[in-house]
Amino acid sequence: MASQWIYQRLIHTDESDLDTLAEEARPHVAGNALRQMGALTLQSIGDQVVNAKTVLPWLLSALGAPGAFVAFLVPIRESGSMLPQAAWAPRVQARRERKQVWVLGAAGQAFAAAGLAAVAATASGWIAGAGVLAFLAVFALARSLSSIASKDVLGRTVPKGQRGQIKGVTTVASAAVALTLGLALRLWGGDNLGAGVLAALLGGAALAWVVAALIYATIREPAGDVETGAEDRPGWVAQARDLWRGDAVFQRFVIARALLLVAALSPPFVIALGIQQGACGLSSLGLFVMAQGIAGLLGGQLSGRLADKSSRRLMIGASLASSAVIVVFLGLLMVGDLAKAFWLAPATYLLLALVHVGARLARKTYVVDIAEGDQRTQYVAVSNTLMGVLLLAVGAITAGLAVLGNQWALLLLAALGIAGAVVGRSLPEAERA
C-alpha cells in the first residue's frame, strides 16, 4: 500500500508499538498519520501568515493602525487559544469521535483568516486595528477547539513511539514554509511591504485551513467511550481545581511547562536588545522569520525522535539550553564591539528558536503519552487553560522588568529555565507514568 510505504520512509516504526493502540485502529495507522501530517502542515502554513509576532505587526503598520494595538496581538493569540479549553473539555468528552471538533476549529480559523484578509484590503487606522484584534480573537477561540481535539485524535490513531515523529515531520514542513515566506517577504518589498500583498497571503492562509479541514475529516478514528452526562456536568472550574490538587504528576507537568516559557518569551527581548544596540533594524525582520524556518528544518525530526525516546529528558534539556543561550548572549553584549555585531541577535534568535522546537515537541508528546482516553482530554484542556493564565502573569512580570531594561527580563527568564529543569527531573517517564 502506498501510504504504508511513504509512512515507513518518514517514520521509524516498530511492530511492538501497535500494542499501545486499540485493535480497530491498527490497520489504519499509516493512512491516518499521513492525513494528520498533511492537515497539520496546511495549518502550519496558515500559522506562518497569521503570526502575531511577525506578519500581523507588519500588517498593522502598513494599515496605519495606532501602535497600542500591537501590544495586544500576542496576548490575544496565545491566551485566547488556551483559556477556554477547560470549559470545552466536557463537550469534547461527550463526543465519540473527536475529529469533528478539529474540523470545526479549522473552519473557524479559515473564517478568521478571511476576515483578516478583508480588513487588510479595505480598512485603515484604528478601524483596521480593531478589526485585526477582533478577527484574531475569533481565530484564537477556534484554535482552542483544534488544539484540544488534536491530541485525542493523535492518541487514538497513532501508537506510542511514533507520535513525536509525526509532530517532528510536521515541524520540518512548517519550517520550510517559514523559510520560504521569509525570503518572499524580503523579495516583495522588505520594510515597504504593502497591505495588498499581506491580504493575498491571508486569503491563501484561509484556503489552506479549508483544505486542512477536508483532509482531517477523512481520518478513520475509532469511536471512544463517552462519559455519561459529561456535556451537561456543571462546575468545570471545580473539576480543573480537583485535577490540579489531586494529580501530582499533572501538577508538576504544568509547573515544568510554565517554566519552559523561557524559550517562547525570550526571543522578542533578544530582538529588542539588537535594535537597542543598533545592530538590527526593521529590514532585518525577514532574517528572523527565516531563522524560525531554519530552526524547524534543523530540529524538527530530530526533536521528534528524541521526544519519542524520552520527552521528559528533552524538556529538561530544552530548559537548560534556553537558559544557557540567554546567559551567553548577555555575556557577549558586554564584550567590546560584539554588542553591535549584526549577527549576534539573529544567531541568538536562531538558537532559541531551535530549542523552542524541542521544548514544544517534548511537552506535546509528554501530555499525549502520559494519559489515556478522556483523561488525556482533561490533561490537555486544563493544562492549556492554566497556561493561558500563567502566560499573562509571566508576560506582565517580564514586561515590567523590561521597563528597567530588557536584560533584566532575560535574566528572569534564564532563571525560570533552570528551575524548569529541576522540576522536570521530578517527572516520571511517560512510558512508566
CSV table of C-alpha atoms in Angstrom, one decimal:
chain,number,residue,atom,x,y,z
A,1,MET,CA,0.0,0.0,0.0
A,2,ALA,CA,1.4,3.4,-1.0
A,3,SER,CA,0.5,5.1,2.3
A,4,GLN,CA,2.3,2.4,4.3
A,5,TRP,CA,5.4,2.7,2.1
A,6,ILE,CA,5.5,6.5,2.5
A,7,TYR,CA,4.9,6.3,6.2
A,8,GLN,CA,7.7,3.9,6.8
A,9,ARG,CA,10.1,6.2,4.9
A,10,LEU,CA,9.2,9.1,7.1
A,11,ILE,CA,8.7,7.5,10.5
A,12,HIS,CA,10.8,4.9,12.4
A,13,THR,CA,8.2,2.2,13.3
A,14,ASP,CA,8.2,-0.9,15.5
A,15,GLU,CA,5.6,-3.6,15.4
A,16,SER,CA,5.5,-3.6,19.2
A,17,ASP,CA,4.3,0.0,19.2
A,18,LEU,CA,0.9,-1.2,17.9
A,19,ASP,CA,0.3,-2.8,21.3
A,20,THR,CA,-0.4,0.6,22.7
A,21,LEU,CA,-3.3,1.2,20.3
A,22,ALA,CA,-6.8,0.0,20.1
A,23,GLU,CA,-7.2,-3.0,17.8
A,24,GLU,CA,-9.6,-1.4,15.4
A,25,ALA,CA,-7.2,1.5,14.8
A,26,ARG,CA,-4.1,-0.7,13.9
A,27,PRO,CA,-4.8,-1.3,10.2
A,28,HIS,CA,-5.2,2.4,9.5
A,29,VAL,CA,-2.2,3.9,11.3
A,30,ALA,CA,-0.3,4.8,8.1
A,31,GLY,CA,-3.2,6.5,6.4
A,32,ASN,CA,-4.4,8.3,9.5
A,33,ALA,CA,-0.9,9.5,10.3
A,34,LEU,CA,-0.3,10.9,6.7
A,35,ARG,CA,-3.7,12.6,6.8
A,36,GLN,CA,-2.8,14.3,10.1
A,37,MET,CA,0.6,15.3,8.8
A,38,GLY,CA,-1.0,16.8,5.7
A,39,ALA,CA,-3.7,18.7,7.6
A,40,LEU,CA,-1.3,19.9,10.3
A,41,THR,CA,1.2,21.0,7.6
A,42,LEU,CA,-1.5,23.1,6.0
A,43,GLN,CA,-2.4,24.5,9.4
A,44,SER,CA,1.2,25.4,9.9
A,45,ILE,CA,1.2,27.3,6.5
A,46,GLY,CA,-1.7,29.4,7.8
A,47,ASP,CA,0.1,29.9,11.1
A,48,GLN,CA,3.1,31.4,9.4
A,49,VAL,CA,0.9,34.0,7.9
A,50,VAL,CA,-1.4,34.7,10.9
A,51,ASN,CA,1.6,35.2,13.0
A,52,ALA,CA,1.2,37.6,15.9
A,53,LYS,CA,4.9,38.1,16.3
A,54,THR,CA,5.9,39.0,12.7
A,55,VAL,CA,3.3,39.3,10.0
A,56,LEU,CA,0.4,40.9,11.9
A,57,PRO,CA,2.5,43.7,13.4
A,58,TRP,CA,3.7,44.4,9.8
A,59,LEU,CA,0.0,44.5,8.8
A,60,LEU,CA,-1.0,46.9,11.5
A,61,SER,CA,1.9,49.2,10.5
A,62,ALA,CA,1.0,49.0,6.8
A,63,LEU,CA,-2.6,49.9,7.6
A,64,GLY,CA,-1.6,52.9,9.8
A,65,ALA,CA,-3.1,51.4,13.0
A,66,PRO,CA,-2.1,53.1,16.3
A,67,GLY,CA,0.9,51.4,17.9
A,68,ALA,CA,-1.1,50.4,21.0
A,69,PHE,CA,-2.9,47.7,19.0
A,70,VAL,CA,0.4,45.8,18.5
A,71,ALA,CA,0.8,45.2,22.3
A,72,PHE,CA,-2.4,43.1,22.3
A,73,LEU,CA,-1.5,40.8,19.5
A,74,VAL,CA,0.4,38.1,21.3
A,75,PRO,CA,-1.7,38.0,24.5
A,76,ILE,CA,-4.9,37.6,22.4
A,77,ARG,CA,-3.4,35.0,20.2
A,78,GLU,CA,-1.8,32.8,22.9
A,79,SER,CA,-4.2,33.2,25.8
A,80,GLY,CA,-7.3,33.2,23.7
A,81,SER,CA,-6.4,29.8,22.4
A,82,MET,CA,-5.6,28.3,25.8
A,83,LEU,CA,-8.0,29.8,28.4
A,84,PRO,CA,-11.3,28.3,27.0
A,85,GLN,CA,-10.1,24.7,26.8
A,86,ALA,CA,-11.1,23.6,30.3
A,87,ALA,CA,-14.6,24.8,29.5
A,88,TRP,CA,-14.6,23.0,26.1
A,89,ALA,CA,-13.4,19.7,27.7
A,90,PRO,CA,-16.8,18.3,28.9
A,91,ARG,CA,-18.4,19.0,25.5
A,92,VAL,CA,-15.5,17.3,23.7
A,93,GLN,CA,-15.7,14.3,26.0
A,94,ALA,CA,-19.4,13.9,25.1
A,95,ARG,CA,-18.4,13.0,21.5
A,96,ARG,CA,-17.4,9.5,20.5
A,97,GLU,CA,-15.3,10.9,17.7
A,98,ARG,CA,-13.2,14.0,18.2
A,99,LYS,CA,-12.1,14.7,14.6
A,100,GLN,CA,-15.2,16.8,14.0
A,101,VAL,CA,-14.1,19.2,16.8
A,102,TRP,CA,-10.8,19.7,15.0
A,103,VAL,CA,-12.6,20.3,11.7
A,104,LEU,CA,-14.9,22.9,13.3
A,105,GLY,CA,-11.9,24.7,14.7
A,106,ALA,CA,-10.2,24.7,11.3
A,107,ALA,CA,-13.3,26.1,9.7
A,108,GLY,CA,-13.3,28.9,12.4
A,109,GLN,CA,-9.6,29.7,11.7
A,110,ALA,CA,-10.4,29.8,7.9
A,111,PHE,CA,-13.2,32.3,8.6
A,112,ALA,CA,-10.9,34.4,10.8
A,113,ALA,CA,-8.1,34.4,8.3
A,114,ALA,CA,-10.5,35.5,5.5
A,115,GLY,CA,-11.8,38.3,7.8
A,116,LEU,CA,-8.2,39.5,8.4
A,117,ALA,CA,-7.7,39.5,4.6
A,118,ALA,CA,-10.8,41.6,4.2
A,119,VAL,CA,-9.6,44.1,6.8
A,120,ALA,CA,-6.2,44.2,5.1
A,121,ALA,CA,-7.8,45.0,1.8
A,122,THR,CA,-10.4,47.6,2.9
A,123,ALA,CA,-9.6,49.2,6.3
A,124,SER,CA,-7.0,51.6,7.8
A,125,GLY,CA,-6.2,53.4,11.0
A,126,TRP,CA,-7.9,52.4,14.3
A,127,ILE,CA,-10.7,50.7,12.5
A,128,ALA,CA,-8.1,48.3,10.9
A,129,GLY,CA,-6.5,47.8,14.3
A,130,ALA,CA,-9.9,46.9,16.0
A,131,GLY,CA,-10.8,44.6,13.1
A,132,VAL,CA,-7.5,42.8,13.3
A,133,LEU,CA,-7.8,42.2,17.0
A,134,ALA,CA,-11.5,41.1,16.7
A,135,PHE,CA,-10.7,38.5,14.0
A,136,LEU,CA,-7.6,37.4,15.9
A,137,ALA,CA,-9.8,36.7,18.9
A,138,VAL,CA,-12.1,34.6,16.7
A,139,PHE,CA,-9.1,32.8,15.4
A,140,ALA,CA,-7.7,32.1,18.9
A,141,LEU,CA,-11.0,30.7,20.1
A,142,ALA,CA,-11.3,28.4,17.0
A,143,ARG,CA,-7.7,27.3,17.5
A,144,SER,CA,-8.6,26.2,21.1
A,145,LEU,CA,-11.0,23.7,19.6
A,146,SER,CA,-8.4,22.2,17.3
A,147,SER,CA,-5.8,22.1,20.0
A,148,ILE,CA,-7.9,20.2,22.5
A,149,ALA,CA,-9.1,17.7,19.8
A,150,SER,CA,-5.8,17.1,18.0
A,151,LYS,CA,-4.1,15.3,20.9
A,152,ASP,CA,-7.1,13.0,21.4
A,153,VAL,CA,-7.2,12.0,17.7
A,154,LEU,CA,-3.4,11.5,17.6
A,155,GLY,CA,-3.6,9.3,20.7
A,156,ARG,CA,-6.4,7.2,19.3
A,157,THR,CA,-4.9,6.7,15.8
A,158,VAL,CA,-1.1,6.6,16.2
A,159,PRO,CA,0.8,4.4,18.7
A,160,LYS,CA,3.2,5.5,21.3
A,161,GLY,CA,6.8,5.6,19.9
A,162,GLN,CA,5.6,7.3,16.7
A,163,ARG,CA,3.7,10.4,17.9
A,164,GLY,CA,6.6,12.6,18.4
A,165,GLN,CA,8.0,11.8,15.0
A,166,ILE,CA,4.6,12.7,13.5
A,167,LYS,CA,4.9,16.2,15.0
A,168,GLY,CA,8.6,16.3,14.0
A,169,VAL,CA,7.8,15.8,10.3
A,170,THR,CA,5.1,18.5,10.6
A,171,THR,CA,7.5,20.9,12.2
A,172,VAL,CA,10.0,20.4,9.4
A,173,ALA,CA,7.3,21.1,6.8
A,174,SER,CA,6.2,24.2,8.8
A,175,ALA,CA,9.8,25.3,8.9
A,176,ALA,CA,10.2,25.1,5.1
A,177,VAL,CA,7.1,27.3,4.8
A,178,ALA,CA,8.6,29.8,7.2
A,179,LEU,CA,11.9,29.9,5.3
A,180,THR,CA,10.1,30.4,2.0
A,181,LEU,CA,7.8,33.1,3.5
A,182,GLY,CA,10.8,35.0,5.0
A,183,LEU,CA,12.5,35.0,1.6
A,184,ALA,CA,9.3,36.1,-0.2
A,185,LEU,CA,8.7,38.9,2.3
A,186,ARG,CA,12.2,40.3,1.6
A,187,LEU,CA,11.8,40.0,-2.2
A,188,TRP,CA,8.4,41.6,-2.2
A,189,GLY,CA,9.4,44.8,-0.5
A,190,GLY,CA,11.0,44.4,2.8
A,191,ASP,CA,10.1,47.4,5.0
A,192,ASN,CA,7.8,48.7,2.3
A,193,LEU,CA,5.7,45.5,2.1
A,194,GLY,CA,2.1,46.6,1.2
A,195,ALA,CA,-1.2,45.7,2.7
A,196,GLY,CA,-2.3,44.2,-0.6
A,197,VAL,CA,0.3,41.5,-0.6
A,198,LEU,CA,-0.5,40.7,3.0
A,199,ALA,CA,-4.2,40.5,2.2
A,200,ALA,CA,-3.4,38.0,-0.6
A,201,LEU,CA,-1.3,35.9,1.9
A,202,LEU,CA,-4.1,35.9,4.4
A,203,GLY,CA,-6.5,34.8,1.8
A,204,GLY,CA,-4.2,31.9,0.9
A,205,ALA,CA,-4.0,31.0,4.6
A,206,ALA,CA,-7.8,30.8,4.8
A,207,LEU,CA,-7.8,28.4,1.8
A,208,ALA,CA,-5.1,26.3,3.5
A,209,TRP,CA,-7.3,25.8,6.5
A,210,VAL,CA,-10.3,24.8,4.3
A,211,VAL,CA,-8.2,22.1,2.6
A,212,ALA,CA,-6.9,21.0,6.0
A,213,ALA,CA,-10.4,20.5,7.3
A,214,LEU,CA,-11.4,18.4,4.3
A,215,ILE,CA,-8.3,16.2,4.8
A,216,TYR,CA,-8.8,15.8,8.5
A,217,ALA,CA,-12.4,14.8,8.1
A,218,THR,CA,-11.3,11.7,6.2
A,219,ILE,CA,-9.3,10.3,9.3
A,220,ARG,CA,-10.6,6.8,10.3
A,221,GLU,CA,-10.9,7.5,14.0
A,222,PRO,CA,-12.1,4.6,16.3
A,223,ALA,CA,-15.1,5.7,18.3
A,224,GLY,CA,-14.3,6.0,22.0
A,225,ASP,CA,-16.3,5.8,25.1
A,226,VAL,CA,-18.4,8.8,26.2
A,227,GLU,CA,-18.7,9.9,29.8
A,228,THR,CA,-22.4,9.9,30.7
A,229,GLY,CA,-23.6,13.5,31.3
A,230,ALA,CA,-20.1,14.9,30.5
A,231,GLU,CA,-21.6,17.7,28.3
A,232,ASP,CA,-24.1,18.8,30.9
A,233,ARG,CA,-21.9,18.4,34.0
A,234,PRO,CA,-21.6,21.8,35.8
A,235,GLY,CA,-18.5,23.1,37.6
A,236,TRP,CA,-15.7,22.7,35.1
A,237,VAL,CA,-13.7,25.1,37.2
A,238,ALA,CA,-14.1,22.8,40.2
A,239,GLN,CA,-13.1,19.8,38.1
A,240,ALA,CA,-9.9,21.7,37.0
A,241,ARG,CA,-9.1,22.6,40.6
A,242,ASP,CA,-9.6,19.0,41.7
A,243,LEU,CA,-7.3,17.7,38.9
A,244,TRP,CA,-4.7,20.2,39.9
A,245,ARG,CA,-4.9,19.3,43.6
A,246,GLY,CA,-5.3,15.5,43.2
A,247,ASP,CA,-2.8,14.6,40.5
A,248,ALA,CA,0.8,15.2,41.5
A,249,VAL,CA,2.2,14.2,38.0
A,250,PHE,CA,-0.1,16.6,36.3
A,251,GLN,CA,0.7,19.4,38.7
A,252,ARG,CA,4.5,19.0,38.2
A,253,PHE,CA,4.0,18.8,34.4
A,254,VAL,CA,2.1,22.2,34.4
A,255,ILE,CA,4.8,23.8,36.5
A,256,ALA,CA,7.5,22.5,34.3
A,257,ARG,CA,5.7,23.6,31.2
A,258,ALA,CA,5.2,27.1,32.6
A,259,LEU,CA,8.9,27.4,33.3
A,260,LEU,CA,9.5,26.3,29.7
A,261,LEU,CA,8.1,29.7,28.7
A,262,VAL,CA,11.7,30.9,28.7
A,263,ALA,CA,12.0,29.5,25.1
A,264,ALA,CA,8.8,31.2,24.0
A,265,LEU,CA,9.1,34.6,25.7
A,266,SER,CA,12.8,35.4,25.4
A,267,PRO,CA,13.1,36.0,21.6
A,268,PRO,CA,11.3,39.4,21.5
A,269,PHE,CA,13.6,40.7,24.1
A,270,VAL,CA,16.6,39.5,22.1
A,271,ILE,CA,15.3,41.4,19.1
A,272,ALA,CA,14.7,44.5,21.2
A,273,LEU,CA,18.2,44.4,22.5
A,274,GLY,CA,19.6,44.0,19.0
A,275,ILE,CA,17.6,47.1,17.9
A,276,GLN,CA,18.7,49.0,21.0
A,277,GLN,CA,22.3,48.3,20.3
A,278,GLY,CA,21.9,49.5,16.7
A,279,ALA,CA,22.7,46.1,15.2
A,280,CYS,CA,19.2,45.4,13.9
A,281,GLY,CA,16.5,47.4,12.0
A,282,LEU,CA,13.1,46.6,10.5
A,283,SER,CA,14.9,45.5,7.4
A,284,SER,CA,16.2,42.6,9.5
A,285,LEU,CA,12.7,41.2,10.2
A,286,GLY,CA,12.8,38.8,7.3
A,287,LEU,CA,16.0,37.3,8.7
A,288,PHE,CA,14.2,36.4,11.9
A,289,VAL,CA,11.3,34.8,10.0
A,290,MET,CA,13.9,32.8,8.1
A,291,ALA,CA,15.7,31.9,11.3
A,292,GLN,CA,12.4,30.4,12.6
A,293,GLY,CA,12.2,28.2,9.5
A,294,ILE,CA,15.9,27.1,9.7
A,295,ALA,CA,15.3,26.1,13.3
A,296,GLY,CA,12.4,23.9,12.4
A,297,LEU,CA,14.3,22.3,9.5
A,298,LEU,CA,17.3,21.5,11.7
A,299,GLY,CA,15.4,20.4,14.8
A,300,GLY,CA,12.0,19.1,13.7
A,301,GLN,CA,12.6,15.4,13.0
A,302,LEU,CA,15.5,15.1,15.4
A,303,SER,CA,13.4,16.6,18.3
A,304,GLY,CA,10.5,14.3,17.3
A,305,ARG,CA,12.7,11.2,17.7
A,306,LEU,CA,14.2,12.5,20.9
A,307,ALA,CA,10.7,13.1,22.2
A,308,ASP,CA,9.6,9.6,21.4
A,309,LYS,CA,12.7,8.2,23.3
A,310,SER,CA,12.2,10.4,26.3
A,311,SER,CA,10.0,13.6,26.2
A,312,ARG,CA,10.9,14.2,29.8
A,313,ARG,CA,14.6,14.4,29.2
A,314,LEU,CA,14.0,16.6,26.1
A,315,MET,CA,12.0,19.0,28.3
A,316,ILE,CA,14.9,19.1,30.8
A,317,GLY,CA,17.5,19.7,28.1
A,318,ALA,CA,15.4,22.4,26.4
A,319,SER,CA,15.1,24.3,29.7
A,320,LEU,CA,18.8,24.2,30.4
A,321,ALA,CA,19.7,25.1,26.8
A,322,SER,CA,17.4,28.1,26.8
A,323,SER,CA,19.0,29.5,29.9
A,324,ALA,CA,22.5,28.9,28.6
A,325,VAL,CA,21.8,30.7,25.3
A,326,ILE,CA,20.4,33.7,27.2
A,327,VAL,CA,23.4,33.9,29.6
A,328,VAL,CA,25.9,33.6,26.7
A,329,PHE,CA,24.1,36.3,24.7
A,330,LEU,CA,24.0,38.7,27.7
A,331,GLY,CA,27.7,38.0,28.3
A,332,LEU,CA,28.6,38.7,24.7
A,333,LEU,CA,26.8,42.0,24.8
A,334,MET,CA,29.3,43.1,27.4
A,335,VAL,CA,32.4,42.3,25.2
A,336,GLY,CA,33.6,45.3,23.3
A,337,ASP,CA,32.1,45.7,19.8
A,338,LEU,CA,30.3,42.4,19.8
A,339,ALA,CA,27.2,44.2,21.1
A,340,LYS,CA,26.9,45.9,17.7
A,341,ALA,CA,27.7,42.8,15.6
A,342,PHE,CA,24.9,42.3,13.1
A,343,TRP,CA,24.9,38.6,13.5
A,344,LEU,CA,24.6,38.3,17.3
A,345,ALA,CA,20.9,38.9,17.8
A,346,PRO,CA,19.8,36.8,14.7
A,347,ALA,CA,22.1,33.9,15.8
A,348,THR,CA,20.8,34.0,19.3
A,349,TYR,CA,17.2,34.1,18.0
A,350,LEU,CA,18.0,31.0,15.8
A,351,LEU,CA,19.4,29.1,18.8
A,352,LEU,CA,16.4,29.9,21.0
A,353,ALA,CA,14.0,29.0,18.1
A,354,LEU,CA,15.8,25.7,17.8
A,355,VAL,CA,15.5,25.0,21.5
A,356,HIS,CA,11.8,26.0,21.4
A,357,VAL,CA,11.2,23.4,18.7
A,358,GLY,CA,12.4,20.8,21.1
A,359,ALA,CA,10.5,22.2,24.0
A,360,ARG,CA,7.2,22.3,22.2
A,361,LEU,CA,7.5,18.7,20.8
A,362,ALA,CA,8.6,17.4,24.2
A,363,ARG,CA,5.7,18.8,26.2
A,364,LYS,CA,3.1,17.9,23.5
A,365,THR,CA,4.4,14.3,23.2
A,366,TYR,CA,4.6,14.0,27.0
A,367,VAL,CA,1.0,15.0,27.6
A,368,VAL,CA,-0.3,12.7,24.9
A,369,ASP,CA,1.7,9.7,26.2
A,370,ILE,CA,1.2,10.3,30.0
A,371,ALA,CA,-2.6,9.9,29.9
A,372,GLU,CA,-5.2,7.8,28.1
A,373,GLY,CA,-8.7,8.3,26.9
A,374,ASP,CA,-10.7,11.2,28.4
A,375,GLN,CA,-8.0,11.7,31.0
A,376,ARG,CA,-5.9,13.0,28.1
A,377,THR,CA,-8.6,15.4,27.1
A,378,GLN,CA,-8.7,16.8,30.6
A,379,TYR,CA,-4.9,17.0,30.9
A,380,VAL,CA,-4.7,18.9,27.6
A,381,ALA,CA,-7.6,21.2,28.4
A,382,VAL,CA,-6.8,22.1,32.0
A,383,SER,CA,-3.1,22.5,31.4
A,384,ASN,CA,-3.7,24.8,28.4
A,385,THR,CA,-6.2,26.9,30.4
A,386,LEU,CA,-3.8,27.2,33.3
A,387,MET,CA,-1.0,28.1,30.8
A,388,GLY,CA,-3.2,30.9,29.4
A,389,VAL,CA,-3.4,32.4,32.9
A,390,LEU,CA,0.3,31.9,33.6
A,391,LEU,CA,1.3,33.3,30.2
A,392,LEU,CA,-0.5,36.6,31.0
A,393,ALA,CA,1.2,36.6,34.5
A,394,VAL,CA,4.7,35.9,33.3
A,395,GLY,CA,4.3,38.3,30.4
A,396,ALA,CA,3.2,41.1,32.7
A,397,ILE,CA,6.2,40.5,35.1
A,398,THR,CA,8.7,40.4,32.2
A,399,ALA,CA,7.1,43.5,30.7
A,400,GLY,CA,7.5,45.3,34.0
A,401,LEU,CA,11.2,44.2,34.2
A,402,ALA,CA,11.7,45.3,30.6
A,403,VAL,CA,11.0,48.9,31.8
A,404,LEU,CA,14.2,48.7,33.8
A,405,GLY,CA,16.0,47.1,30.9
A,406,ASN,CA,15.5,44.1,28.6
A,407,GLN,CA,18.5,42.4,30.2
A,408,TRP,CA,16.6,42.1,33.5
A,409,ALA,CA,13.7,40.4,31.7
A,410,LEU,CA,16.1,37.9,30.1
A,411,LEU,CA,17.8,37.2,33.3
A,412,LEU,CA,14.5,36.3,35.0
A,413,LEU,CA,13.6,34.0,32.1
A,414,ALA,CA,17.0,32.3,32.3
A,415,ALA,CA,16.4,31.7,36.0
A,416,LEU,CA,13.0,30.2,35.2
A,417,GLY,CA,14.6,27.9,32.7
A,418,ILE,CA,17.0,26.5,35.3
A,419,ALA,CA,14.0,26.0,37.7
A,420,GLY,CA,12.1,24.2,34.9
A,421,ALA,CA,14.9,21.7,34.5
A,422,VAL,CA,14.8,21.0,38.3
A,423,VAL,CA,11.0,20.4,38.2
A,424,GLY,CA,11.4,18.3,35.0
A,425,ARG,CA,13.7,15.9,36.8
A,426,SER,CA,10.9,15.1,39.3
A,427,LEU,CA,8.5,14.0,36.5
A,428,PRO,CA,8.2,10.3,35.7
A,429,GLU,CA,9.0,8.9,32.3
A,430,ALA,CA,5.8,8.9,30.2
A,431,GLU,CA,6.0,5.2,29.5
A,432,ARG,CA,6.0,4.3,33.2
A,433,ALA,CA,3.7,7.0,34.5
